[in-house]
């Protein structure tokens, strides 16, 4: 058995064609997705942190009293798997030390180092090649021609000019009619509010061509500065396309060696790099929005097995290591929190998790959250008892993909139940051993929906709902964890 894992620090799903992006060119990732399996709801547990991928365990702040997580790579090595790592990192702190059989961090071109590693590994029956790159995180190396392909043609022209002109014409017409206080008769001529304007007049002078922004400062950005926002995203698009092009070179190395028929190839991320989608660039504040937590996971099996399959189950970074262990035909790893995703890949019916958990921190600020198939709940934690209270947020999925409409005030009891679950889950992750079964509380909104439908359609679900009802009954108790955080 053979496997290669590519970890793209800073990548999220919004920059990849296979996940719905229509303007950034990622032909290699799109090809791998078409030939492989795409996990549509894959979430980081701690954006930017590699430890959950290597241990199979959640690594959620705050970290007081956390146990020593298992060394997943050492477990694979003990089973006879040769494990090599290649690092392509501007910031070495993005990864952690490890006892790899070979650990390559020199500065020669990445494809050359991968080619050399593949040649070494050909002598082994079982091997894992682990590659990490942080090129998607500033400072970026921006290819000018690729950047111009995104920004060069659109920068001098306002892409919304036609819509603005139509809106202005409509507004002016309505204003003229209101001022005249008359209703136009059908077929009667209406005074032209644009009389005196030359329709063939010269347009405004074009703006200066847009320039790449290789080192955007982390922190808040003016949300109304569309030009700056556009420049930031065009720069990232150019970097993403160049990274995809290099992935294509790497994939060709495997094909040339016949490894496309024998090697599992996986691409994932530790967390997305925020690009001011919510007014902040980079890791300068805790971020649990989708630009940070919703990350790619694409697996191409040998000979394109299961190609084209899309998996909607909620998967997380902790699932990578157990999946690799199963691929190498090893028994479940002891003490890990993640789950083997190979049954999902094969289309088997699996009792899978009901929710994903994630947390993020910056300096003394911490936020922890939960994602279900219907909701995303974000809970800021105070640094100490004197810290100001920050309102939690609740977003409906998939109706609110950009997470703009906070619905917490309409679902306070549900949010309190989720807060209790988060508290219990975090406590469980700081203790040794596998996670206990912590079921999702009963969602009142789903209960209301089901009551309005024909009960016969849900007879098969009645047994599973009873446990959730018991959990809902316990919500009447005082919410001590909520009081403690406030």
CSV table of C-alpha atoms in Angstrom, one decimal:
chain,number,residue,atom,x,y,z
A,1,UNK,CA,0.0,0.0,0.0
A,2,UNK,CA,1.2,3.5,-0.9
A,3,UNK,CA,-0.2,6.9,-0.1
A,4,UNK,CA,0.8,10.6,-0.7
A,5,UNK,CA,-0.8,13.4,1.3
A,6,UNK,CA,-0.4,17.1,0.2
A,7,UNK,CA,-1.4,19.6,2.9
A,8,UNK,CA,-2.0,23.1,1.6
A,9,UNK,CA,-1.9,25.5,4.6
A,10,UNK,CA,-4.2,28.4,3.9
A,11,UNK,CA,-6.5,26.6,1.4
A,12,UNK,CA,-10.3,26.6,1.8
A,13,UNK,CA,-13.0,25.4,-0.4
A,14,UNK,CA,-13.9,28.8,-1.8
A,15,UNK,CA,-10.8,28.9,-4.1
A,16,UNK,CA,-11.4,25.5,-5.8
A,17,UNK,CA,-13.5,24.8,-8.9
A,18,UNK,CA,-14.6,21.4,-7.6
A,19,UNK,CA,-16.2,23.1,-4.6
A,20,UNK,CA,-18.1,25.6,-6.7
A,21,UNK,CA,-15.6,28.4,-7.5
A,22,UNK,CA,-16.2,29.6,-11.0
A,23,UNK,CA,-13.5,32.2,-11.5
A,24,UNK,CA,-10.3,30.8,-10.1
A,25,UNK,CA,-8.6,28.3,-12.4
A,26,UNK,CA,-7.7,25.1,-10.6
A,27,UNK,CA,-7.6,22.4,-13.3
A,28,UNK,CA,-5.4,20.0,-11.5
A,29,UNK,CA,-7.6,19.9,-8.3
A,30,UNK,CA,-10.7,19.7,-10.5
A,31,UNK,CA,-9.2,16.8,-12.4
A,32,UNK,CA,-8.3,15.0,-9.1
A,33,UNK,CA,-11.8,15.6,-7.8
A,34,UNK,CA,-13.4,14.2,-11.0
A,35,UNK,CA,-11.2,11.1,-10.8
A,36,UNK,CA,-11.6,10.7,-7.0
A,37,UNK,CA,-13.8,11.4,-4.0
A,38,UNK,CA,-14.7,14.9,-2.7
A,39,UNK,CA,-15.7,15.5,0.9
A,40,UNK,CA,-18.1,18.4,0.6
A,41,UNK,CA,-18.5,19.1,4.4
A,42,UNK,CA,-14.9,18.8,5.6
A,43,UNK,CA,-14.0,21.1,8.5
A,44,UNK,CA,-10.8,22.0,10.4
A,45,UNK,CA,-10.9,21.5,14.1
A,46,UNK,CA,-8.3,24.3,14.9
A,47,UNK,CA,-7.6,26.3,11.7
A,48,UNK,CA,-3.9,26.5,10.9
A,49,UNK,CA,-2.9,23.7,13.3
A,50,UNK,CA,-1.3,20.5,11.9
A,51,UNK,CA,-1.5,18.5,15.0
A,52,UNK,CA,-5.0,17.0,14.5
A,53,UNK,CA,-3.9,15.6,11.1
A,54,UNK,CA,-0.9,13.9,12.5
A,55,UNK,CA,-2.5,12.6,15.7
A,56,UNK,CA,-6.1,11.9,14.8
A,57,UNK,CA,-7.1,13.9,17.9
A,58,UNK,CA,-8.9,17.2,18.4
A,59,UNK,CA,-6.6,20.0,19.5
A,60,UNK,CA,-9.0,22.7,20.8
A,61,UNK,CA,-8.1,25.8,22.7
A,62,UNK,CA,-8.1,26.5,25.6
A,63,UNK,CA,-5.4,23.9,26.2
A,64,UNK,CA,-5.3,23.6,30.0
A,65,UNK,CA,-4.9,20.0,31.1
A,66,UNK,CA,-4.7,18.5,27.7
A,67,UNK,CA,-3.2,15.0,27.5
A,68,UNK,CA,-0.3,13.9,25.2
A,69,UNK,CA,-2.0,12.9,22.0
A,70,UNK,CA,-0.8,9.7,20.2
A,71,UNK,CA,1.9,9.9,17.5
A,72,UNK,CA,0.1,8.7,14.5
A,73,UNK,CA,3.2,8.6,12.3
A,74,UNK,CA,5.0,6.4,14.8
A,75,UNK,CA,2.1,4.0,14.8
A,76,UNK,CA,2.3,3.7,11.1
A,77,UNK,CA,6.1,3.2,11.2
A,78,UNK,CA,5.6,0.4,13.8
A,79,UNK,CA,3.4,-1.3,11.3
A,80,UNK,CA,6.1,-1.3,8.7
A,81,UNK,CA,5.1,1.8,6.7
A,82,UNK,CA,8.0,4.0,5.7
A,83,UNK,CA,7.1,7.6,6.3
A,84,UNK,CA,8.8,10.5,4.7
A,85,UNK,CA,8.0,14.2,4.8
A,86,UNK,CA,8.8,17.2,2.5
A,87,UNK,CA,8.3,20.7,3.8
A,88,UNK,CA,7.8,23.7,1.6
A,89,UNK,CA,7.3,26.3,4.3
A,90,UNK,CA,8.2,29.9,4.6
A,91,UNK,CA,7.2,29.7,8.3
A,92,UNK,CA,8.6,26.4,9.8
A,93,UNK,CA,6.4,26.9,12.9
A,94,UNK,CA,3.4,25.9,10.9
A,95,UNK,CA,4.4,22.2,11.4
A,96,UNK,CA,5.7,20.2,14.3
A,97,UNK,CA,8.8,18.1,14.7
A,98,UNK,CA,8.5,14.4,14.1
A,99,UNK,CA,10.5,11.2,13.8
A,100,UNK,CA,10.1,10.7,10.1
A,101,UNK,CA,12.2,8.2,8.2
A,102,UNK,CA,13.3,11.2,6.1
A,103,UNK,CA,12.5,14.8,6.7
A,104,UNK,CA,13.3,17.1,3.8
A,105,UNK,CA,13.1,20.9,4.3
A,106,UNK,CA,15.7,22.3,1.9
A,107,UNK,CA,15.1,25.0,-0.6
A,108,UNK,CA,15.4,23.2,-3.9
A,109,UNK,CA,12.3,23.2,-6.1
A,110,UNK,CA,9.5,21.1,-4.7
A,111,UNK,CA,8.9,18.9,-7.7
A,112,UNK,CA,12.6,17.9,-7.7
A,113,UNK,CA,12.5,16.9,-4.1
A,114,UNK,CA,9.3,14.9,-4.6
A,115,UNK,CA,10.8,13.1,-7.6
A,116,UNK,CA,13.8,12.2,-5.5
A,117,UNK,CA,11.6,10.9,-2.7
A,118,UNK,CA,9.5,8.8,-5.0
A,119,UNK,CA,12.6,7.2,-6.4
A,120,UNK,CA,13.7,6.3,-2.9
A,121,UNK,CA,10.3,5.0,-1.9
A,122,UNK,CA,10.1,2.7,-4.9
A,123,UNK,CA,12.2,0.2,-2.9
A,124,UNK,CA,9.5,-0.1,-0.2
A,125,UNK,CA,6.2,-2.0,-0.4
A,126,UNK,CA,4.4,0.3,2.0
A,127,UNK,CA,5.1,4.0,2.2
A,128,UNK,CA,3.6,7.4,3.1
A,129,UNK,CA,4.9,10.6,1.5
A,130,UNK,CA,3.7,13.7,3.4
A,131,UNK,CA,4.1,17.1,1.8
A,132,UNK,CA,3.3,20.5,3.4
A,133,UNK,CA,3.3,23.9,1.7
A,134,UNK,CA,2.3,27.3,3.0
A,135,UNK,CA,2.5,29.2,-0.3
A,136,UNK,CA,-1.2,30.2,0.0
A,137,UNK,CA,-0.4,32.3,3.1
A,138,UNK,CA,1.4,35.7,2.7
A,139,UNK,CA,3.9,36.8,1.9
A,140,UNK,CA,2.9,35.5,-1.6
A,141,UNK,CA,5.1,34.9,-4.6
A,142,UNK,CA,2.9,36.3,-7.4
A,143,UNK,CA,3.4,35.5,-11.0
A,144,UNK,CA,2.7,38.8,-12.9
A,145,UNK,CA,1.2,37.2,-16.0
A,146,UNK,CA,-1.1,35.0,-13.9
A,147,UNK,CA,-2.2,38.0,-11.9
A,148,UNK,CA,-2.9,40.1,-15.0
A,149,UNK,CA,-5.1,37.2,-16.3
A,150,UNK,CA,-7.4,38.0,-13.3
A,151,UNK,CA,-6.9,41.7,-12.9
A,152,UNK,CA,-5.5,43.1,-16.1
A,153,UNK,CA,-8.7,43.2,-18.1
A,154,UNK,CA,-11.2,44.1,-15.4
A,155,UNK,CA,-9.2,46.7,-13.4
A,156,UNK,CA,-9.7,49.7,-15.8
A,157,UNK,CA,-13.4,49.0,-16.1
A,158,UNK,CA,-16.1,49.0,-13.5
A,159,UNK,CA,-17.5,45.5,-13.7
A,160,UNK,CA,-20.8,46.7,-12.3
A,161,UNK,CA,-21.1,49.8,-14.6
A,162,UNK,CA,-24.1,48.5,-16.5
A,163,UNK,CA,-26.1,47.6,-13.4
A,164,UNK,CA,-25.2,51.0,-11.8
A,165,UNK,CA,-26.3,52.8,-14.9
A,166,UNK,CA,-29.6,51.0,-15.0
A,167,UNK,CA,-30.2,51.6,-11.3
A,168,UNK,CA,-29.4,55.2,-11.7
A,169,UNK,CA,-31.8,55.6,-14.6
A,170,UNK,CA,-34.6,53.9,-12.7
A,171,UNK,CA,-34.0,56.1,-9.6
A,172,UNK,CA,-33.9,59.3,-11.6
A,173,UNK,CA,-37.1,58.4,-13.4
A,174,UNK,CA,-38.9,57.6,-10.2
A,175,UNK,CA,-37.6,60.9,-8.6
A,176,UNK,CA,-38.9,62.9,-11.6
A,177,UNK,CA,-42.3,61.3,-11.5
A,178,UNK,CA,-42.6,61.9,-7.8
A,179,UNK,CA,-41.6,65.5,-8.2
A,180,UNK,CA,-44.2,66.0,-10.8
A,181,UNK,CA,-46.8,64.2,-8.6
A,182,UNK,CA,-48.4,62.7,-11.6
A,183,UNK,CA,-49.1,59.2,-12.8
A,184,UNK,CA,-48.0,58.7,-16.4
A,185,UNK,CA,-50.8,57.8,-18.7
A,186,UNK,CA,-50.4,54.6,-20.7
A,187,UNK,CA,-48.7,55.6,-23.9
A,188,UNK,CA,-48.2,59.2,-22.9
A,189,UNK,CA,-44.7,60.7,-23.3
A,190,UNK,CA,-42.7,61.1,-20.2
A,191,UNK,CA,-40.1,63.9,-19.7
A,192,UNK,CA,-36.6,62.5,-20.0
A,193,UNK,CA,-34.8,63.1,-16.7
A,194,UNK,CA,-31.5,62.8,-18.5
A,195,UNK,CA,-32.2,65.6,-21.0
A,196,UNK,CA,-29.1,67.5,-21.7
A,197,UNK,CA,-26.8,64.6,-21.2
A,198,UNK,CA,-24.8,63.3,-24.2
A,199,UNK,CA,-25.3,59.6,-24.5
A,200,UNK,CA,-22.1,59.5,-26.6
A,201,UNK,CA,-20.0,61.4,-24.1
A,202,UNK,CA,-16.6,60.1,-23.2
A,203,UNK,CA,-16.5,57.8,-20.2
A,204,UNK,CA,-14.5,58.6,-17.1
A,205,UNK,CA,-10.7,58.1,-17.4
A,206,UNK,CA,-9.8,54.5,-16.7
A,207,UNK,CA,-8.3,53.7,-13.4
A,208,UNK,CA,-4.6,52.7,-13.1
A,209,UNK,CA,-4.0,49.0,-13.8
A,210,UNK,CA,-4.3,46.9,-10.6
A,211,UNK,CA,-1.1,45.7,-9.0
A,212,UNK,CA,-0.5,42.5,-7.0
A,213,UNK,CA,-0.6,42.7,-3.2
A,214,UNK,CA,2.0,40.2,-2.1
A,215,UNK,CA,2.1,41.3,1.6
A,216,UNK,CA,-1.3,42.5,2.8
A,217,UNK,CA,-1.2,43.5,6.4
A,218,UNK,CA,-3.1,41.3,8.8
A,219,UNK,CA,-6.0,42.9,10.6
A,220,UNK,CA,-9.1,44.8,9.9
A,221,UNK,CA,-9.8,46.2,6.4
A,222,UNK,CA,-12.3,48.8,5.2
A,223,UNK,CA,-15.3,46.7,4.2
A,224,UNK,CA,-16.4,49.4,1.8
A,225,UNK,CA,-13.2,49.5,-0.1
A,226,UNK,CA,-14.1,47.3,-3.0
A,227,UNK,CA,-11.0,48.1,-5.0
A,228,UNK,CA,-8.8,46.9,-2.1
A,229,UNK,CA,-10.9,43.8,-1.6
A,230,UNK,CA,-10.8,43.0,-5.3
A,231,UNK,CA,-7.0,43.4,-5.4
A,232,UNK,CA,-6.6,41.1,-2.4
A,233,UNK,CA,-8.7,38.4,-4.0
A,234,UNK,CA,-7.1,38.7,-7.4
A,235,UNK,CA,-3.7,38.3,-5.8
A,236,UNK,CA,-4.8,35.2,-4.0
A,237,UNK,CA,-6.4,33.8,-7.2
A,238,UNK,CA,-3.1,34.1,-9.0
A,239,UNK,CA,-1.3,32.3,-6.2
A,240,UNK,CA,-3.9,29.6,-6.1
A,241,UNK,CA,-3.6,29.0,-9.8
A,242,UNK,CA,0.2,28.8,-9.6
A,243,UNK,CA,-0.1,26.3,-6.7
A,244,UNK,CA,-2.5,24.2,-8.7
A,245,UNK,CA,-0.1,24.3,-11.7
A,246,UNK,CA,2.6,22.9,-9.5
A,247,UNK,CA,0.3,20.2,-8.1
A,248,UNK,CA,-0.2,19.2,-11.8
A,249,UNK,CA,3.6,18.8,-12.1
A,250,UNK,CA,3.6,16.7,-8.9
A,251,UNK,CA,0.8,14.5,-10.1
A,252,UNK,CA,2.6,13.9,-13.4
A,253,UNK,CA,5.5,12.6,-11.5
A,254,UNK,CA,3.3,9.9,-10.0
A,255,UNK,CA,1.8,9.0,-13.3
A,256,UNK,CA,5.2,8.7,-15.0
A,257,UNK,CA,6.2,6.2,-12.3
A,258,UNK,CA,2.9,4.2,-12.7
A,259,UNK,CA,1.8,5.2,-9.2
A,260,UNK,CA,-1.6,6.4,-10.3
A,261,UNK,CA,-2.6,2.7,-10.3
A,262,UNK,CA,-1.3,1.9,-6.8
A,263,UNK,CA,-1.1,5.1,-4.7
A,264,UNK,CA,-3.8,6.9,-2.7
A,265,UNK,CA,-3.4,10.6,-3.4
A,266,UNK,CA,-5.0,13.1,-0.9
A,267,UNK,CA,-5.1,16.9,-0.9
A,268,UNK,CA,-6.3,18.7,2.2
A,269,UNK,CA,-5.6,21.8,4.4
A,270,UNK,CA,-5.1,22.8,8.0
A,271,UNK,CA,-7.4,25.8,7.6
A,272,UNK,CA,-8.3,28.6,5.2
A,273,UNK,CA,-6.6,32.0,5.2
A,274,UNK,CA,-9.3,34.7,5.8
A,275,UNK,CA,-9.4,37.3,3.0
A,276,UNK,CA,-11.5,39.9,4.6
A,277,UNK,CA,-14.7,38.1,4.0
A,278,UNK,CA,-15.8,39.3,7.4
A,279,UNK,CA,-13.6,42.4,7.5
A,280,UNK,CA,-10.3,40.8,8.7
A,281,UNK,CA,-7.3,39.7,6.8
A,282,UNK,CA,-5.4,36.7,8.1
A,283,UNK,CA,-5.0,35.2,11.6
A,284,UNK,CA,-5.4,38.4,13.6
A,285,UNK,CA,-8.6,37.4,15.4
A,286,UNK,CA,-10.4,34.1,16.1
A,287,UNK,CA,-12.3,33.1,13.1
A,288,UNK,CA,-14.8,30.2,12.9
A,289,UNK,CA,-16.4,31.4,9.6
A,290,UNK,CA,-16.3,29.1,6.6
A,291,UNK,CA,-13.4,30.8,5.0
A,292,UNK,CA,-11.3,29.5,7.9
A,293,UNK,CA,-12.9,26.2,8.8
A,294,UNK,CA,-14.4,24.8,5.6
A,295,UNK,CA,-11.4,23.1,3.9
A,296,UNK,CA,-10.9,20.7,1.0
A,297,UNK,CA,-10.4,17.0,1.3
A,298,UNK,CA,-10.0,15.2,-2.0
A,299,UNK,CA,-8.9,11.5,-2.2
A,300,UNK,CA,-8.0,9.9,-5.4
A,301,UNK,CA,-7.9,6.1,-5.1
A,302,UNK,CA,-5.8,3.9,-7.4
A,303,UNK,CA,-7.3,3.4,-10.8
A,304,UNK,CA,-9.9,6.1,-10.1
A,305,UNK,CA,-11.9,3.8,-7.9
A,306,UNK,CA,-15.2,5.5,-6.6
A,307,UNK,CA,-14.5,8.4,-9.0
A,308,UNK,CA,-17.1,11.2,-8.9
A,309,UNK,CA,-18.4,10.4,-5.5
A,310,UNK,CA,-19.4,13.4,-3.3
A,311,UNK,CA,-19.7,12.8,0.4
A,312,UNK,CA,-22.0,15.1,2.4
A,313,UNK,CA,-21.2,13.7,5.8
A,314,UNK,CA,-19.5,16.0,8.3
A,315,UNK,CA,-15.8,15.1,8.3
A,316,UNK,CA,-12.9,16.7,10.1
A,317,UNK,CA,-9.1,16.9,10.1
A,318,UNK,CA,-9.0,14.2,12.8
A,319,UNK,CA,-10.3,11.7,10.3
A,320,UNK,CA,-7.3,11.7,8.0
A,321,UNK,CA,-5.0,9.6,10.2
A,322,UNK,CA,-7.6,6.9,10.9
A,323,UNK,CA,-8.3,6.7,7.2
A,324,UNK,CA,-4.7,6.3,6.4
A,325,UNK,CA,-4.3,3.6,9.0
A,326,UNK,CA,-7.2,1.7,7.4
A,327,UNK,CA,-5.7,2.2,4.0
A,328,UNK,CA,-2.6,0.5,5.3
A,329,UNK,CA,-4.8,-2.3,6.6
A,330,UNK,CA,-4.1,-1.5,10.2
A,331,UNK,CA,-6.6,-2.0,13.1
A,332,UNK,CA,-8.2,1.2,14.5
A,333,UNK,CA,-5.6,3.3,16.2
A,334,UNK,CA,-6.0,3.4,20.0
A,335,UNK,CA,-6.9,6.7,21.6
A,336,UNK,CA,-7.7,8.7,18.5
A,337,UNK,CA,-10.8,10.9,18.1
A,338,UNK,CA,-11.2,10.7,14.3
A,339,UNK,CA,-12.9,8.1,12.2
A,340,UNK,CA,-12.0,6.0,9.2
A,341,UNK,CA,-13.6,7.5,6.2
A,342,UNK,CA,-13.0,4.6,3.8
A,343,UNK,CA,-16.5,3.1,4.4
A,344,UNK,CA,-17.9,6.5,3.3
A,345,UNK,CA,-15.7,6.4,0.2
A,346,UNK,CA,-17.0,3.0,-0.7
A,347,UNK,CA,-20.6,4.2,-0.3
A,348,UNK,CA,-21.4,2.0,2.7
A,349,UNK,CA,-24.1,3.0,5.3
A,350,UNK,CA,-22.2,4.3,8.3
A,351,UNK,CA,-23.3,5.6,11.7
A,352,UNK,CA,-21.4,8.9,11.3
A,353,UNK,CA,-21.0,12.0,13.5
A,354,UNK,CA,-23.9,14.4,13.9
A,355,UNK,CA,-21.8,17.5,14.2
A,356,UNK,CA,-18.3,19.0,13.7
A,357,UNK,CA,-16.5,20.9,16.4
A,358,UNK,CA,-13.9,23.7,15.9
A,359,UNK,CA,-12.1,26.4,17.9
A,360,UNK,CA,-9.7,29.2,17.2
A,361,UNK,CA,-7.6,31.5,19.3
A,362,UNK,CA,-5.6,34.7,18.9
A,363,UNK,CA,-3.6,36.0,21.9
A,364,UNK,CA,-6.1,35.9,24.8
A,365,UNK,CA,-9.2,35.6,22.5
A,366,UNK,CA,-10.8,32.2,22.0
A,367,UNK,CA,-13.9,31.1,20.1
A,368,UNK,CA,-15.4,27.6,19.9
A,369,UNK,CA,-18.1,26.4,17.6
A,370,UNK,CA,-20.2,23.6,16.4
A,371,UNK,CA,-21.5,22.8,12.9
A,372,UNK,CA,-24.5,20.6,12.2
A,373,UNK,CA,-26.1,19.9,8.8
A,374,UNK,CA,-28.5,22.8,9.6
A,375,UNK,CA,-26.6,25.2,11.9
A,376,UNK,CA,-23.3,26.8,12.6
A,377,UNK,CA,-23.0,28.2,16.2
A,378,UNK,CA,-20.0,30.3,17.3
A,379,UNK,CA,-19.3,30.9,21.0
A,380,UNK,CA,-16.7,33.5,22.1
A,381,UNK,CA,-15.1,32.6,25.4
A,382,UNK,CA,-13.9,35.4,27.8
A,383,UNK,CA,-10.2,35.5,28.6
A,384,UNK,CA,-11.1,36.1,32.3
A,385,UNK,CA,-13.9,37.2,34.5
A,386,UNK,CA,-13.3,40.9,33.7
A,387,UNK,CA,-13.6,40.4,29.9
A,388,UNK,CA,-16.5,42.0,28.1
A,389,UNK,CA,-19.3,39.7,27.0
A,390,UNK,CA,-19.3,39.0,23.3
A,391,UNK,CA,-22.6,37.7,21.8
A,392,UNK,CA,-22.6,34.2,20.3
A,393,UNK,CA,-23.8,33.8,16.8
A,394,UNK,CA,-26.0,31.3,15.1
A,395,UNK,CA,-26.2,30.9,11.3
A,396,UNK,CA,-28.6,28.7,9.3
A,397,UNK,CA,-27.1,26.2,6.8
A,398,UNK,CA,-27.0,26.0,3.8
A,399,UNK,CA,-29.3,29.0,3.4
A,400,UNK,CA,-26.6,31.4,4.7
A,401,UNK,CA,-23.3,30.3,3.1
A,402,UNK,CA,-21.5,33.6,3.9
A,403,UNK,CA,-22.8,33.7,7.5
A,404,UNK,CA,-24.3,37.2,7.5
A,405,UNK,CA,-27.6,36.6,9.2
A,406,UNK,CA,-27.3,35.9,13.0
A,407,UNK,CA,-30.4,34.0,14.1
A,408,UNK,CA,-29.4,33.4,17.8
A,409,UNK,CA,-32.1,35.6,19.3
A,410,UNK,CA,-34.8,33.5,17.6
A,411,UNK,CA,-33.3,30.2,19.0
A,412,UNK,CA,-32.0,31.0,22.5
A,413,UNK,CA,-32.9,27.7,24.1
A,414,UNK,CA,-31.2,25.8,21.2
A,415,UNK,CA,-28.1,27.9,21.5
A,416,UNK,CA,-27.9,27.2,25.3
A,417,UNK,CA,-28.2,23.4,24.5
A,418,UNK,CA,-25.4,23.7,22.0
A,419,UNK,CA,-23.3,25.7,24.5
A,420,UNK,CA,-23.6,22.8,27.0
A,421,UNK,CA,-22.6,20.3,24.4
A,422,UNK,CA,-19.5,22.4,23.5
A,423,UNK,CA,-18.5,22.5,27.1
A,424,UNK,CA,-18.8,18.7,27.5
A,425,UNK,CA,-17.1,18.0,24.2
A,426,UNK,CA,-14.1,20.2,25.0
A,427,UNK,CA,-13.7,18.6,28.4
A,428,UNK,CA,-13.7,15.2,26.8
A,429,UNK,CA,-11.0,16.1,24.3
A,430,UNK,CA,-8.6,17.0,27.2
A,431,UNK,CA,-8.9,13.5,28.7
A,432,UNK,CA,-7.0,10.4,27.5
A,433,UNK,CA,-8.8,7.7,25.5
A,434,UNK,CA,-11.5,7.7,22.9
A,435,UNK,CA,-14.3,10.3,23.0
A,436,UNK,CA,-17.5,9.4,24.8
A,437,UNK,CA,-20.8,9.4,22.9
A,438,UNK,CA,-22.2,12.9,23.2
A,439,UNK,CA,-25.4,13.0,21.1
A,440,UNK,CA,-26.6,16.2,19.5
A,441,UNK,CA,-29.5,17.7,21.5
A,442,UNK,CA,-32.9,17.8,19.9
A,443,UNK,CA,-33.2,20.7,17.5
A,444,UNK,CA,-36.6,22.5,18.1
A,445,UNK,CA,-36.7,23.8,14.5
A,446,UNK,CA,-36.4,20.2,13.2
A,447,UNK,CA,-39.1,19.0,15.6
A,448,UNK,CA,-41.4,21.7,14.3
A,449,UNK,CA,-40.7,20.7,10.7
A,450,UNK,CA,-41.3,17.0,11.4
A,451,UNK,CA,-44.6,17.7,13.1
A,452,UNK,CA,-45.9,19.4,10.0
A,453,UNK,CA,-45.1,16.3,7.8
A,454,UNK,CA,-46.8,13.0,7.5
A,455,UNK,CA,-45.7,10.9,10.5
A,456,UNK,CA,-45.6,7.8,8.4
A,457,UNK,CA,-42.6,9.1,6.5
A,458,UNK,CA,-40.6,9.1,9.7
A,459,UNK,CA,-41.5,5.7,11.3
A,460,UNK,CA,-37.9,4.4,10.8
A,461,UNK,CA,-36.5,7.4,12.7
A,462,UNK,CA,-38.7,7.2,15.8
A,463,UNK,CA,-36.3,5.0,17.7
A,464,UNK,CA,-33.3,7.3,17.1
A,465,UNK,CA,-35.4,10.4,18.0
A,466,UNK,CA,-36.2,9.1,21.5
A,467,UNK,CA,-32.7,9.6,22.7
A,468,UNK,CA,-32.6,13.1,21.4
A,469,UNK,CA,-35.9,13.8,23.2
A,470,UNK,CA,-34.3,12.7,26.5
A,471,UNK,CA,-31.5,15.1,25.9
A,472,UNK,CA,-33.9,17.9,25.2
A,473,UNK,CA,-35.7,17.3,28.5
A,474,UNK,CA,-32.5,17.9,30.3
A,475,UNK,CA,-32.3,21.4,28.8
A,476,UNK,CA,-34.8,22.6,31.4
A,477,UNK,CA,-32.0,22.5,34.0
A,478,UNK,CA,-30.2,25.8,34.7
A,479,UNK,CA,-27.5,26.5,32.2
A,480,UNK,CA,-24.6,26.7,34.5
A,481,UNK,CA,-21.9,26.7,31.8
A,482,UNK,CA,-23.6,29.7,30.1
A,483,UNK,CA,-23.7,31.5,33.4
A,484,UNK,CA,-20.1,30.7,34.1
A,485,UNK,CA,-18.9,32.0,30.7
A,486,UNK,CA,-20.9,35.2,31.1
